[in-house]
Amino acid sequence: APFDLTIRNGRISTATDTFTADIGVRDGVIAALGQGLAPGKRDIDAAGRWVLPGGIDSHCHVEQLSGMGIMCADDFYSATVSAAFGGTTTIIPFAAQHRGNLLPDVVSDYARRAAEKAVIDYGFHLILSDPTEQALQHDLPELIRNGITSFKVFMTYDRLKLDDYQLLDVLEVADREGALVMVHAENNDMIRWVARRLAERGMTAPKYHAVAHTPLAESEATNRAVTLARMMDVPILIVHVAGQEAVRVVHSSQALGLPIHAESCPQYLFLTAQDIDQPGLEGAKFCCSPPPRDPASQEAVWQGLINGTLQLYSSDHAPYRFDASGKLPKGEDTTFKDVANGVPGLEVRMPLLFSEGVLGGRLSIERFVALTATNHARTYGLYPKKGTIAVGADADIAIWNPEREVTIGTAMLHDNVGYTPYEGKTVRGWPEVVISRGRIAVENGELQVARGSGQFIKRGTPEPVLRQRLNGNPDALVRKYFSSASPSAAPSNT
Ligand code: URP
Ligand code: ZN
Ligand code: ZN
Ligand code: ZN
């Protein structure tokens, strides 16, 4: 047979088009798109099904220690299996540096664990918490050349946060070496100040997490990150935008023509702070940072995803069990300050948006594809190998049954978390067949690919960086006075 796999009669969507065609797959790659293609060794009839690019989840935490030192509940096996069952065929989790760790050691440790266990393809972003001269001048440039072309920095969490001076150092290196900086934008002191006073008054229940993480701490830090990026004339990406004020900051910076990119997540569309307000410690299941907010913010995030202010929809899967290993490190005495931050969402990310967004009439199918796959590939240097259905692209494909109704519940999920914040919610539409580099990864509710068969993807230069090289402002302060080709030798204040 000329093809290893032929997918017939499906309704195919990319980020820009929808058409009915057959897909011929050979050697893991889409070899042909057209009508009446020759048979494959395997033929799948996709009539009545929607054939979409496999999802890319560019924000998830896997086998990682949190900022507070708590280990995730999912390893590279359970996380990638769970992702595959939810229609995602590539993940970009974090290789997290903790202060004192050398970056090459951090990355090789994650790379080894992922290579052993992952069932789908993956890349890594770096979490940078210790921007020493060695890291800035040698290690980061080398990692970027090795395909780790984005890194996340934190403005909050005592053990991870960088100060503004350090952020400027990181932005300078990113600009010079061609990487994209992702920013966790929350004002650490505003949160600490409120949290301290809440604690002094005995207000320690999970619901106070959402009080401490005030929307103003998010919008202040977002505005500051935008301002620092503006001074350096470099693109940044604000991750997990939750509050309507932060959406507004991103939107108005884009209206000024600034290269500000932004992401949001299912928890900001489908949960609110009300979900955290529950008897006992139950609300800890919904504690993530930033926290889910009010219905007005939910609506602002929807609008941002619809109108393009927010380009990425990721899970921020940060899996912790509802016990002493994760959410409740001090048992009954756990306060909101102790709870491991984060919610699971790798598997349900796409089905939730497909059901409420596409079938609910809020998003076109093309916008869904852009938000869940194509924009991630473009933003993080995976395009056009990943993130679209086109000749020459990897055959990463999900075949969706738009009629299938599924009630989300812990028992049907494949992660290792033991609860889901979306328990009992019914969605319509499910990815029934999931294909990773031409291999059937999931079919008939069964995993068909082996542990360790996923591949590390060396990423190229992010599109926001390429665009800035063309459009950057030659009169920007840093370009005018400092050649970005010769790093400043001025001593850092740290
Ligand atoms: O609460 C969250 N989001 N935990 C994961 C770490 C992060 O900041 O993304
Ligand atoms: Zn070296
Ligand atoms: Zn974050
Ligand atoms: Zn995260």
Short mmCIF file of C-alpha atoms and ligand atoms in Angstrom, two decimals:
data_model
loop_
_atom_site.label_atom_id
_atom_site.label_comp_id
_atom_site.label_asym_id
_atom_site.label_seq_id
_atom_site.Cartn_x
_atom_site.Cartn_y
_atom_site.Cartn_z
CA ALA A 1 0.00 0.00 0.00
CA PRO A 2 1.28 3.48 -0.79
CA PHE A 3 0.30 4.75 2.67
CA ASP A 4 0.77 3.36 6.14
CA LEU A 5 -2.54 4.92 7.10
CA THR A 6 -5.37 6.55 5.17
CA ILE A 7 -8.04 8.59 6.93
CA ARG A 8 -11.03 8.94 4.62
CA ASN A 9 -13.91 11.37 4.25
CA GLY A 10 -13.23 13.36 7.39
CA ARG A 11 -14.18 16.96 7.81
CA ILE A 12 -10.71 18.47 8.25
CA SER A 13 -10.09 21.81 9.93
CA THR A 14 -6.92 23.84 10.22
CA ALA A 15 -6.57 27.27 11.82
CA THR A 16 -7.77 28.82 8.57
CA ASP A 17 -9.83 26.30 6.55
CA THR A 18 -12.37 23.52 6.73
CA PHE A 19 -12.71 20.97 3.92
CA THR A 20 -13.56 17.31 3.36
CA ALA A 21 -10.66 15.16 2.16
CA ASP A 22 -8.64 12.02 2.69
CA ILE A 23 -5.29 12.09 4.48
CA GLY A 24 -2.49 9.73 3.45
CA VAL A 25 0.18 9.09 6.07
CA ARG A 26 3.59 7.61 5.36
CA ASP A 27 6.54 7.29 7.76
CA GLY A 28 4.81 9.34 10.43
CA VAL A 29 4.25 12.31 8.15
CA ILE A 30 1.23 13.54 6.19
CA ALA A 31 2.20 12.51 2.65
CA ALA A 32 -0.98 13.43 0.77
CA LEU A 33 -4.24 15.31 1.17
CA GLY A 34 -6.93 14.84 -1.46
CA GLN A 35 -9.97 13.03 -2.75
CA GLY A 36 -10.07 9.27 -3.29
CA LEU A 37 -6.56 8.55 -2.03
CA ALA A 38 -5.13 5.06 -2.43
CA PRO A 39 -5.66 2.60 0.40
CA GLY A 40 -3.36 2.49 3.38
CA LYS A 41 -2.15 -0.55 5.31
CA ARG A 42 -4.73 0.75 7.70
CA ASP A 43 -7.85 2.61 6.51
CA ILE A 44 -10.00 4.67 8.86
CA ASP A 45 -13.40 5.91 7.73
CA ALA A 46 -13.87 9.31 9.30
CA ALA A 47 -17.21 10.19 7.66
CA GLY A 48 -19.27 12.19 10.16
CA ARG A 49 -16.13 12.89 12.18
CA TRP A 50 -14.07 16.07 12.57
CA VAL A 51 -10.41 15.55 11.80
CA LEU A 52 -8.27 18.10 13.63
CA PRO A 53 -4.60 18.66 14.37
CA GLY A 54 -3.60 16.91 17.57
CA GLY A 55 -3.54 19.40 20.40
CA ILE A 56 -0.39 21.04 21.68
CA ASP A 57 -0.45 21.80 25.38
CA SER A 58 2.33 24.31 25.87
CA HIS A 59 1.81 24.81 29.59
CA CYS A 60 1.81 21.82 31.88
CA HIS A 61 3.80 20.67 34.89
CA VAL A 62 5.00 17.09 34.84
CA GLU A 63 7.20 15.28 37.35
CA GLN A 64 8.20 18.69 38.65
CA LEU A 65 8.78 20.11 42.10
CA SER A 66 6.55 23.12 42.75
CA GLY A 67 7.87 26.45 43.95
CA MET A 68 6.95 25.27 47.45
CA GLY A 69 8.84 22.00 46.97
CA ILE A 70 5.91 19.62 46.40
CA MET A 71 6.22 16.90 43.71
CA CYS A 72 3.57 16.66 40.97
CA ALA A 73 1.29 13.61 40.99
CA ASP A 74 1.86 12.87 37.28
CA ASP A 75 5.07 11.52 35.81
CA PHE A 76 5.92 11.61 32.10
CA TYR A 77 3.98 8.41 31.55
CA SER A 78 0.67 9.24 33.24
CA ALA A 79 0.75 12.83 31.99
CA THR A 80 1.36 11.92 28.35
CA VAL A 81 -1.18 9.09 28.42
CA SER A 82 -3.74 11.45 29.90
CA ALA A 83 -2.91 14.10 27.29
CA ALA A 84 -3.29 11.60 24.45
CA PHE A 85 -6.71 10.46 25.65
CA GLY A 86 -7.82 14.10 25.56
CA GLY A 87 -6.68 14.68 21.97
CA THR A 88 -3.30 16.26 22.73
CA THR A 89 -0.28 14.90 20.84
CA THR A 90 2.50 17.26 21.96
CA ILE A 91 3.21 18.76 25.35
CA ILE A 92 5.71 21.38 26.41
CA PRO A 93 6.20 20.95 30.16
CA PHE A 94 8.86 22.71 32.21
CA ALA A 95 12.37 21.76 33.20
CA ALA A 96 12.41 23.65 36.47
CA GLN A 97 15.54 25.18 37.89
CA HIS A 98 15.59 25.61 41.63
CA ARG A 99 18.12 28.07 43.03
CA GLY A 100 21.59 26.62 43.05
CA ASN A 101 20.84 24.11 40.26
CA LEU A 102 22.92 24.37 37.10
CA LEU A 103 20.72 24.65 34.01
CA PRO A 104 22.38 21.89 31.93
CA ASP A 105 21.90 19.49 34.86
CA VAL A 106 18.26 20.49 35.23
CA VAL A 107 17.52 19.89 31.57
CA SER A 108 19.37 16.59 31.28
CA ASP A 109 17.52 15.29 34.33
CA TYR A 110 14.12 16.09 32.84
CA ALA A 111 15.18 14.86 29.41
CA ARG A 112 16.22 11.49 30.80
CA ARG A 113 12.98 10.97 32.72
CA ALA A 114 10.81 12.04 29.78
CA ALA A 115 12.66 9.86 27.27
CA GLU A 116 12.02 6.83 29.44
CA LYS A 117 8.30 7.41 29.90
CA ALA A 118 6.60 9.74 27.41
CA VAL A 119 4.15 8.20 24.92
CA ILE A 120 3.71 11.36 22.82
CA ASP A 121 6.14 14.02 21.64
CA TYR A 122 7.36 16.76 23.93
CA GLY A 123 9.62 19.75 24.22
CA PHE A 124 10.69 21.69 27.29
CA HIS A 125 10.54 25.23 28.48
CA LEU A 126 12.95 26.20 31.17
CA ILE A 127 11.87 27.68 34.49
CA LEU A 128 14.63 30.11 35.35
CA SER A 129 14.92 31.01 39.04
CA ASP A 130 18.65 31.70 39.35
CA PRO A 131 19.92 33.98 36.56
CA THR A 132 23.61 33.92 37.41
CA GLU A 133 26.23 35.21 34.96
CA GLN A 134 26.98 31.58 34.07
CA ALA A 135 23.31 30.97 33.30
CA LEU A 136 22.82 34.20 31.36
CA GLN A 137 26.02 34.24 29.35
CA HIS A 138 26.65 30.57 28.71
CA ASP A 139 24.00 28.08 29.74
CA LEU A 140 20.89 29.79 28.38
CA PRO A 141 22.42 30.51 24.96
CA GLU A 142 23.53 26.88 24.73
CA LEU A 143 20.10 25.52 25.73
CA ILE A 144 18.43 27.80 23.20
CA ARG A 145 20.69 26.40 20.48
CA ASN A 146 19.64 22.93 21.66
CA GLY A 147 15.97 23.68 21.03
CA ILE A 148 14.76 24.97 24.37
CA THR A 149 13.71 28.30 22.95
CA SER A 150 11.45 29.61 25.70
CA PHE A 151 11.71 30.12 29.40
CA LYS A 152 9.34 31.01 32.17
CA VAL A 153 10.11 33.53 34.86
CA PHE A 154 8.13 34.20 38.00
CA MET A 155 7.31 37.53 39.59
CA THR A 156 5.92 35.74 42.64
CA TYR A 157 6.70 32.74 44.90
CA ASP A 158 9.61 33.52 47.24
CA ARG A 159 11.67 30.58 45.96
CA LEU A 160 11.25 31.37 42.27
CA LYS A 161 10.70 35.08 41.87
CA LEU A 162 13.04 37.37 39.99
CA ASP A 163 13.22 41.06 40.73
CA ASP A 164 12.79 43.64 38.00
CA TYR A 165 16.55 44.00 37.50
CA GLN A 166 16.87 40.26 36.93
CA LEU A 167 13.88 40.28 34.59
CA LEU A 168 15.62 42.92 32.48
CA ASP A 169 18.76 40.76 32.35
CA VAL A 170 16.68 37.79 31.18
CA LEU A 171 14.83 39.83 28.56
CA GLU A 172 18.14 41.07 27.20
CA VAL A 173 19.49 37.54 26.78
CA ALA A 174 16.23 36.34 25.23
CA ASP A 175 16.39 39.14 22.68
CA ARG A 176 20.00 38.50 21.82
CA GLU A 177 19.76 34.71 21.63
CA GLY A 178 16.29 34.33 20.12
CA ALA A 179 14.07 32.98 22.88
CA LEU A 180 10.62 33.85 24.14
CA VAL A 181 10.14 34.76 27.81
CA MET A 182 6.95 33.57 29.50
CA VAL A 183 5.94 35.54 32.57
CA HIS A 184 3.99 34.47 35.64
CA ALA A 185 2.69 37.92 36.48
CA GLU A 186 1.54 38.38 40.06
CA ASN A 187 2.88 40.95 42.54
CA ASN A 188 4.55 38.93 45.30
CA ASP A 189 4.44 41.61 48.00
CA MET A 190 0.77 42.45 47.47
CA ILE A 191 -0.10 38.77 47.88
CA ARG A 192 2.19 38.28 50.89
CA TRP A 193 0.85 41.40 52.59
CA VAL A 194 -2.78 40.36 52.30
CA ALA A 195 -2.03 36.72 53.15
CA ARG A 196 -0.23 37.71 56.35
CA ARG A 197 -3.15 39.79 57.56
CA LEU A 198 -5.67 37.11 56.68
CA ALA A 199 -3.61 34.55 58.60
CA GLU A 200 -3.34 36.84 61.65
CA ARG A 201 -7.13 36.95 61.72
CA GLY A 202 -7.49 33.20 61.43
CA MET A 203 -8.76 33.38 57.87
CA THR A 204 -6.90 30.36 56.58
CA ALA A 205 -9.56 28.38 54.66
CA PRO A 206 -8.86 27.68 50.98
CA LYS A 207 -11.27 30.41 49.86
CA TYR A 208 -8.87 33.05 51.22
CA HIS A 209 -6.33 31.97 48.60
CA ALA A 210 -8.49 33.82 46.07
CA VAL A 211 -8.63 36.87 48.37
CA ALA A 212 -4.84 36.99 48.81
CA HIS A 213 -4.24 36.56 45.09
CA THR A 214 -6.18 39.72 44.33
CA PRO A 215 -6.83 40.57 40.68
CA LEU A 216 -4.89 43.79 41.31
CA ALA A 217 -1.73 41.79 42.07
CA GLU A 218 -2.17 40.17 38.67
CA SER A 219 -2.91 43.33 36.72
CA GLU A 220 -0.12 45.31 38.44
CA ALA A 221 2.48 42.66 37.62
CA THR A 222 1.13 42.24 34.10
CA ASN A 223 1.47 45.94 33.50
CA ARG A 224 4.99 45.94 34.96
CA ALA A 225 6.06 42.97 32.82
CA VAL A 226 4.68 44.74 29.76
CA THR A 227 6.56 47.90 30.71
CA LEU A 228 9.86 46.07 31.20
CA ALA A 229 9.40 44.30 27.85
CA ARG A 230 8.59 47.64 26.25
CA MET A 231 11.75 49.22 27.58
CA MET A 232 13.77 46.30 26.20
CA ASP A 233 11.70 46.18 22.99
CA VAL A 234 11.28 42.42 23.23
CA PRO A 235 8.20 40.23 22.94
CA ILE A 236 6.88 38.44 26.03
CA LEU A 237 4.09 36.02 26.72
CA ILE A 238 1.92 36.43 29.79
CA VAL A 239 0.84 32.97 30.95
CA HIS A 240 -2.43 31.98 32.63
CA VAL A 241 -4.30 35.29 32.35
CA ALA A 242 -7.23 35.10 34.76
CA GLY A 243 -8.64 38.51 35.65
CA GLN A 244 -10.47 40.98 33.48
CA GLU A 245 -8.07 43.75 34.53
CA ALA A 246 -5.13 41.70 33.25
CA VAL A 247 -6.96 40.97 29.99
CA ARG A 248 -7.42 44.73 29.65
CA VAL A 249 -3.72 45.43 30.23
CA VAL A 250 -2.78 42.89 27.56
CA HIS A 251 -5.35 44.26 25.15
CA SER A 252 -4.30 47.87 25.58
CA SER A 253 -0.61 47.00 25.19
CA GLN A 254 -1.43 45.25 21.92
CA ALA A 255 -3.41 48.31 20.83
CA LEU A 256 -0.17 50.29 21.26
CA GLY A 257 1.46 47.84 18.86
CA LEU A 258 3.55 46.11 21.53
CA PRO A 259 4.47 42.46 20.93
CA ILE A 260 2.61 41.15 23.97
CA HIS A 261 1.24 37.61 23.74
CA ALA A 262 -0.98 35.90 26.25
CA GLU A 263 -2.42 32.58 27.31
CA SER A 264 -5.40 31.45 29.33
CA CYS A 265 -6.62 28.10 30.62
CA PRO A 266 -9.82 26.09 31.22
CA GLN A 267 -9.93 26.97 34.93
CA TYR A 268 -10.52 30.62 34.02
CA LEU A 269 -13.40 29.74 31.69
CA PHE A 270 -15.11 26.99 33.64
CA LEU A 271 -14.43 27.71 37.34
CA THR A 272 -14.88 30.76 39.55
CA ALA A 273 -13.70 31.77 43.03
CA GLN A 274 -17.04 30.37 44.25
CA ASP A 275 -15.72 26.87 43.59
CA ILE A 276 -12.97 27.45 46.18
CA ASP A 277 -15.55 28.49 48.79
CA GLN A 278 -16.56 25.09 50.14
CA PRO A 279 -16.82 23.47 53.57
CA GLY A 280 -13.61 22.27 55.20
CA LEU A 281 -10.62 21.91 52.92
CA GLU A 282 -12.57 20.77 49.85
CA GLY A 283 -11.90 24.11 48.16
CA ALA A 284 -8.16 23.27 48.03
CA LYS A 285 -8.96 21.18 44.95
CA PHE A 286 -9.58 24.43 43.08
CA CYS A 287 -6.63 26.45 44.38
CA CYS A 288 -4.34 27.53 41.59
CA SER A 289 -2.46 30.74 40.86
CA PRO A 290 -3.85 33.00 39.68
CA PRO A 291 -7.13 31.69 41.12
CA PRO A 292 -10.36 31.40 39.15
CA ARG A 293 -12.15 34.74 39.49
CA ASP A 294 -15.69 36.08 38.97
CA PRO A 295 -18.15 35.65 36.07
CA ALA A 296 -17.12 39.03 34.60
CA SER A 297 -13.52 37.80 34.37
CA GLN A 298 -14.66 34.50 32.87
CA GLU A 299 -16.45 36.49 30.21
CA ALA A 300 -13.41 38.72 29.62
CA VAL A 301 -11.24 35.62 29.11
CA TRP A 302 -13.78 34.17 26.67
CA GLN A 303 -13.81 37.44 24.75
CA GLY A 304 -10.02 37.55 24.75
CA LEU A 305 -9.82 34.05 23.27
CA ILE A 306 -12.48 34.92 20.69
CA ASN A 307 -11.02 38.28 19.60
CA GLY A 308 -7.34 37.33 19.59
CA THR A 309 -6.11 39.22 22.65
CA LEU A 310 -5.29 35.77 24.06
CA GLN A 311 -3.63 33.50 21.51
CA LEU A 312 -3.08 30.35 23.52
CA TYR A 313 -5.35 28.03 25.48
CA SER A 314 -3.27 25.64 27.62
CA SER A 315 -4.09 23.49 30.62
CA ASP A 316 -1.50 24.68 33.16
CA HIS A 317 -1.95 21.10 34.35
CA ALA A 318 -0.37 21.18 37.82
CA PRO A 319 -1.44 17.87 39.32
CA TYR A 320 -1.58 17.34 43.08
CA ARG A 321 -3.54 14.70 44.92
CA PHE A 322 -6.07 15.72 47.57
CA ASP A 323 -3.95 14.33 50.40
CA ALA A 324 -0.75 14.96 52.34
CA SER A 325 1.38 14.36 49.22
CA GLY A 326 -0.09 17.40 47.49
CA LYS A 327 -3.01 19.62 48.34
CA LEU A 328 -3.00 18.98 52.10
CA PRO A 329 0.63 18.89 53.28
CA LYS A 330 -0.41 19.60 56.89
CA GLY A 331 -3.50 17.41 56.91
CA GLU A 332 -6.44 19.01 58.75
CA ASP A 333 -4.21 21.96 59.71
CA THR A 334 -3.42 22.92 56.11
CA THR A 335 -3.94 26.64 55.51
CA PHE A 336 -4.36 28.23 52.10
CA LYS A 337 -0.68 29.19 52.23
CA ASP A 338 0.33 25.50 52.43
CA VAL A 339 -1.88 24.12 49.65
CA ALA A 340 0.03 23.03 46.55
CA ASN A 341 -1.07 25.42 43.81
CA GLY A 342 -2.53 24.08 40.61
CA VAL A 343 -5.33 22.09 39.05
CA PRO A 344 -5.28 19.16 36.62
CA GLY A 345 -6.58 19.67 33.09
CA LEU A 346 -4.41 17.96 30.45
CA GLU A 347 -7.09 15.48 29.39
CA VAL A 348 -10.20 17.67 29.52
CA ARG A 349 -8.66 20.89 28.17
CA MET A 350 -9.74 20.32 24.57
CA PRO A 351 -13.09 18.57 25.17
CA LEU A 352 -14.23 21.41 27.46
CA LEU A 353 -13.46 24.07 24.85
CA PHE A 354 -14.83 21.99 21.97
CA SER A 355 -18.13 21.48 23.77
CA GLU A 356 -18.69 24.94 25.24
CA GLY A 357 -16.81 26.94 22.64
CA VAL A 358 -17.35 25.26 19.29
CA LEU A 359 -20.62 23.37 19.77
CA GLY A 360 -21.82 26.15 22.09
CA GLY A 361 -21.45 28.55 19.17
CA ARG A 362 -18.87 30.89 20.67
CA LEU A 363 -15.78 29.83 18.68
CA SER A 364 -15.36 28.77 15.08
CA ILE A 365 -13.75 25.38 14.62
CA GLU A 366 -10.78 27.12 12.99
CA ARG A 367 -10.32 29.35 16.03
CA PHE A 368 -10.50 26.23 18.22
CA VAL A 369 -7.68 24.67 16.19
CA ALA A 370 -5.63 27.86 16.43
CA LEU A 371 -6.10 28.13 20.19
CA THR A 372 -5.42 24.48 20.98
CA ALA A 373 -2.71 23.60 18.45
CA THR A 374 -1.54 25.94 15.67
CA ASN A 375 -0.83 29.01 17.77
CA HIS A 376 1.21 26.94 20.22
CA ALA A 377 3.31 25.57 17.35
CA ARG A 378 3.87 29.06 15.92
CA THR A 379 4.54 30.71 19.25
CA TYR A 380 7.06 28.13 20.42
CA GLY A 381 8.95 27.22 17.26
CA LEU A 382 7.26 23.92 16.35
CA TYR A 383 5.50 25.08 13.19
CA PRO A 384 4.89 23.67 10.57
CA LYS A 385 6.14 20.27 11.78
CA LYS A 386 3.49 20.35 14.50
CA GLY A 387 0.16 22.11 14.89
CA THR A 388 -1.50 21.74 11.49
CA ILE A 389 -2.77 19.29 8.92
CA ALA A 390 -0.67 19.82 5.80
CA VAL A 391 1.54 17.77 3.54
CA GLY A 392 4.91 17.42 5.21
CA ALA A 393 3.65 17.96 8.76
CA ASP A 394 3.91 15.23 11.37
CA ALA A 395 0.77 13.08 11.32
CA ASP A 396 -0.45 14.28 14.72
CA ILE A 397 -4.20 14.04 14.32
CA ALA A 398 -7.29 13.69 16.48
CA ILE A 399 -10.52 12.32 15.06
CA TRP A 400 -13.40 13.85 16.97
CA ASN A 401 -16.91 12.46 17.25
CA PRO A 402 -18.95 15.65 17.62
CA GLU A 403 -21.99 13.71 18.88
CA ARG A 404 -20.36 11.75 21.65
CA GLU A 405 -21.52 12.87 25.10
CA VAL A 406 -19.17 12.32 27.99
CA THR A 407 -19.71 13.05 31.65
CA ILE A 408 -16.35 14.01 33.09
CA GLY A 409 -15.39 12.03 36.15
CA THR A 410 -12.26 10.88 37.94
CA ALA A 411 -12.77 7.24 36.98
CA MET A 412 -12.59 7.87 33.22
CA LEU A 413 -9.47 10.04 33.35
CA HIS A 414 -5.94 8.72 32.92
CA ASP A 415 -3.98 11.07 35.12
CA ASN A 416 -2.83 10.22 38.62
CA VAL A 417 -4.59 13.02 40.47
CA GLY A 418 -7.60 11.22 41.93
CA TYR A 419 -10.03 14.10 41.45
CA THR A 420 -11.09 16.52 38.75
CA PRO A 421 -12.38 20.06 39.28
CA TYR A 422 -14.88 19.33 36.50
CA GLU A 423 -16.48 16.23 38.12
CA GLY A 424 -20.00 15.62 36.80
CA LYS A 425 -19.81 18.12 33.95
CA THR A 426 -21.19 16.74 30.69
CA VAL A 427 -19.47 17.70 27.44
CA ARG A 428 -20.37 16.95 23.86
CA GLY A 429 -17.67 15.95 21.39
CA TRP A 430 -14.71 13.70 22.15
CA PRO A 431 -11.45 12.76 20.37
CA GLU A 432 -12.05 9.05 19.76
CA VAL A 433 -8.98 8.25 17.68
CA VAL A 434 -5.71 10.01 18.43
CA ILE A 435 -2.71 9.66 16.16
CA SER A 436 0.85 10.64 17.08
CA ARG A 437 3.43 10.77 14.25
CA GLY A 438 1.25 8.36 12.26
CA ARG A 439 0.94 5.86 15.10
CA ILE A 440 -2.53 5.18 16.47
CA ALA A 441 -2.03 6.30 20.06
CA VAL A 442 -5.61 5.91 21.30
CA GLU A 443 -8.49 3.96 19.76
CA ASN A 444 -11.57 2.28 21.25
CA GLY A 445 -10.66 3.73 24.61
CA GLU A 446 -7.32 1.90 24.61
CA LEU A 447 -3.75 3.15 24.61
CA GLN A 448 -1.82 1.69 21.65
CA VAL A 449 1.62 3.21 22.04
CA ALA A 450 4.49 2.21 24.27
CA ARG A 451 6.06 3.90 27.23
CA GLY A 452 9.11 5.81 26.04
CA SER A 453 7.96 6.05 22.40
CA GLY A 454 7.43 9.82 22.49
CA GLN A 455 10.23 11.95 21.08
CA PHE A 456 11.94 15.10 22.25
CA ILE A 457 11.30 17.90 19.78
CA LYS A 458 14.06 20.42 19.34
CA ARG A 459 12.22 23.68 18.83
CA GLY A 460 13.13 26.50 16.47
CA THR A 461 12.93 30.24 17.00
CA PRO A 462 9.52 31.39 18.27
CA GLU A 463 7.56 33.44 15.74
CA PRO A 464 7.13 36.40 18.11
CA VAL A 465 10.94 36.64 18.20
CA LEU A 466 11.26 36.40 14.40
CA ARG A 467 8.58 39.06 14.00
CA GLN A 468 10.30 41.38 16.45
CA ARG A 469 13.57 41.06 14.52
CA LEU A 470 11.71 42.49 11.53
CA ASN A 471 9.57 45.02 13.35
CA GLY A 472 11.63 46.00 16.38
CA ASN A 473 11.89 49.70 17.07
CA PRO A 474 15.42 50.92 16.21
CA ASP A 475 14.87 53.90 18.49
CA ALA A 476 14.02 51.79 21.53
CA LEU A 477 16.18 52.89 24.45
CA VAL A 478 18.21 49.70 24.62
CA ARG A 479 18.84 49.56 20.88
CA LYS A 480 19.78 53.20 20.69
CA TYR A 481 22.31 53.19 23.51
CA PHE A 482 23.46 49.59 23.85
CA SER A 483 24.22 47.31 20.95
CA SER A 484 22.20 44.20 21.63
CA ALA A 485 25.06 42.23 20.07
CA SER A 486 27.47 43.08 22.91
CA PRO A 487 26.15 42.11 26.30
CA SER A 488 26.56 44.68 29.02
CA ALA A 489 29.49 43.98 31.28
CA ALA A 490 27.98 46.05 34.07
CA PRO A 491 27.80 44.21 37.38
CA SER A 492 24.42 42.87 38.37
CA ASN A 493 22.99 43.93 41.73
CA THR A 494 22.53 40.33 42.83
O1 URP B 1 -1.23 27.26 40.40
C1 URP B 1 -0.50 27.00 39.46
N1 URP B 1 -0.71 27.53 38.28
N2 URP B 1 0.52 26.17 39.65
C2 URP B 1 1.46 25.82 38.68
C3 URP B 1 2.62 26.73 38.63
C4 URP B 1 2.35 27.95 37.81
O2 URP B 1 2.51 29.03 38.33
O3 URP B 1 1.97 27.86 36.64
ZN ZN B 2 28.93 24.73 26.76
ZN ZN B 3 2.60 30.28 36.65
ZN ZN B 4 1.95 26.63 35.29
#
